[in-house]
Amino acid sequence: NILIDESNGECVHVDFDCLFDKGLTLEIPEQVPFRLTQNVIDGFGITGASGTFQRTCESVMQVLRSNRDTLMNVLYSFVHDPLVEWKDNPNDRAQQANEKMETIESRLRGQLGKSRMELPLSVPG
């Protein structure tokens, strides 16, 4: 769900319910973390997803990776003050939080799977 400001075209993501891979735990699990539909691509104009959108995504990923330690410190607050969904079983909440943090950190390193053996993905391309 995206909120679009009609006066200036700014977009804000407003659906924070599926953070931290929560979509994988739904009755019918999400297969992809983000759906870049043709309707969204059409809104990017003549360059489609290969123009400004791609360059912006690459720039954001470079900033996130270069500030990984700061970002992880902010996110680690969830380990000490877990999300409501993690409170169902208090014994497991620290473990669940730590697993999510490991997933986020490995993705910031460019690793998509559980294996630490794979090569990190580059930001461009």
Coordinates of C-alpha atoms in Angstrom, one line a residue:
N1 CA 0.0 0.0 0.0
I2 CA 1.4 3.3 -1.1
L3 CA 0.1 6.7 -0.3
I4 CA 0.7 9.3 -3.1
D5 CA 0.6 13.0 -2.4
E6 CA -1.3 14.4 -5.4
S7 CA 0.2 17.9 -5.0
N8 CA 3.8 16.8 -5.6
G9 CA 3.8 13.1 -6.5
E10 CA 5.7 12.0 -3.4
C11 CA 5.1 8.4 -2.4
V12 CA 5.1 6.9 1.1
H13 CA 4.8 3.3 1.9
V14 CA 2.0 2.9 4.5
D15 CA 1.6 -0.8 5.0
F16 CA 4.0 -1.8 7.7
D17 CA 2.2 -5.0 8.6
C18 CA 4.5 -7.3 6.6
L19 CA 7.8 -6.1 7.9
F20 CA 10.6 -8.6 8.8
D21 CA 9.3 -11.3 6.4
K22 CA 6.0 -11.5 8.1
G23 CA 4.5 -12.2 4.7
L24 CA 6.2 -15.6 4.8
T25 CA 4.0 -16.6 7.7
L26 CA 0.6 -15.8 6.2
E27 CA -1.9 -18.5 5.4
I28 CA -0.9 -18.2 1.8
P29 CA 2.8 -17.1 2.1
E30 CA 4.1 -14.2 -0.1
Q31 CA 6.5 -15.6 -2.6
V32 CA 8.3 -12.3 -3.3
P33 CA 9.1 -9.5 -1.0
F34 CA 8.1 -6.7 -3.4
R35 CA 5.8 -6.8 -6.4
L36 CA 6.9 -4.4 -9.1
T37 CA 3.7 -4.6 -11.2
Q38 CA 3.3 -3.3 -14.7
N39 CA 0.9 -0.6 -13.4
V40 CA 3.7 0.7 -11.1
I41 CA 6.3 0.5 -13.9
D42 CA 4.0 2.5 -16.2
G43 CA 3.9 5.2 -13.6
F44 CA 7.7 5.6 -13.9
G45 CA 7.3 7.0 -17.4
I46 CA 9.3 6.4 -20.6
T47 CA 12.4 4.9 -18.8
G48 CA 10.3 2.3 -16.9
A49 CA 12.1 0.5 -14.1
S50 CA 15.5 0.9 -15.8
G51 CA 15.8 4.6 -15.4
T52 CA 15.5 6.8 -12.4
F53 CA 13.8 4.0 -10.3
Q54 CA 16.8 1.7 -10.7
R55 CA 19.4 4.4 -10.1
T56 CA 17.5 5.5 -6.9
C57 CA 17.3 1.9 -5.6
E58 CA 21.0 1.5 -6.2
S59 CA 21.8 4.7 -4.4
V60 CA 19.6 3.8 -1.5
M61 CA 21.2 0.4 -1.2
Q62 CA 24.7 1.9 -1.3
V63 CA 23.7 4.3 1.6
L64 CA 22.2 1.5 3.6
R65 CA 25.3 -0.7 3.1
S66 CA 27.7 2.1 3.9
N67 CA 25.7 2.9 7.1
R68 CA 25.0 -0.8 8.0
D69 CA 26.3 -0.5 11.6
T70 CA 24.1 2.5 12.4
L71 CA 21.1 1.0 10.8
M72 CA 21.6 -2.3 12.7
N73 CA 21.9 -0.5 16.0
V74 CA 18.6 1.3 15.4
L75 CA 16.9 -2.0 14.4
Y76 CA 18.3 -3.9 17.4
S77 CA 15.9 -1.9 19.5
F78 CA 13.3 -4.5 18.3
V79 CA 15.3 -7.2 20.0
H80 CA 14.8 -5.5 23.3
D81 CA 11.3 -4.2 22.6
P82 CA 9.9 -6.9 20.2
L83 CA 6.9 -6.5 17.9
V84 CA 3.5 -7.5 19.2
E85 CA 3.5 -10.6 17.0
W86 CA 6.6 -11.9 18.8
K87 CA 5.0 -11.7 22.2
D88 CA 2.8 -14.8 21.6
N89 CA 5.6 -17.0 23.0
P90 CA 7.9 -15.0 25.3
N91 CA 10.4 -17.8 25.4
D92 CA 11.0 -17.6 21.7
R93 CA 10.8 -13.8 21.1
A94 CA 14.5 -13.0 21.6
Q95 CA 15.4 -15.9 19.3
Q96 CA 12.9 -14.7 16.6
A97 CA 14.1 -11.1 16.9
N98 CA 17.8 -12.2 16.5
E99 CA 17.0 -14.4 13.5
K100 CA 15.3 -11.5 11.8
M101 CA 18.2 -9.2 12.6
E102 CA 20.6 -11.8 11.1
T103 CA 18.5 -11.9 7.9
I104 CA 18.5 -8.1 7.6
E105 CA 22.2 -7.9 8.1
S106 CA 23.0 -10.7 5.6
R107 CA 20.7 -8.9 3.0
L108 CA 22.6 -5.7 3.6
R109 CA 25.8 -7.6 2.8
G110 CA 24.2 -8.8 -0.4
Q111 CA 23.4 -12.3 0.6
L112 CA 19.9 -13.6 -0.2
G113 CA 19.9 -17.1 1.1
K114 CA 20.8 -18.8 4.4
S115 CA 24.1 -20.0 3.1
R116 CA 27.1 -17.8 4.1
M117 CA 29.0 -19.3 1.2
E118 CA 27.3 -17.4 -1.6
L119 CA 28.9 -14.4 -3.2
P120 CA 27.6 -11.0 -2.1
L121 CA 25.4 -9.3 -4.7
S122 CA 26.7 -6.0 -6.1
V123 CA 24.6 -2.9 -5.8
P124 CA 24.4 -2.0 -9.5
G125 CA 22.8 -4.6 -11.7

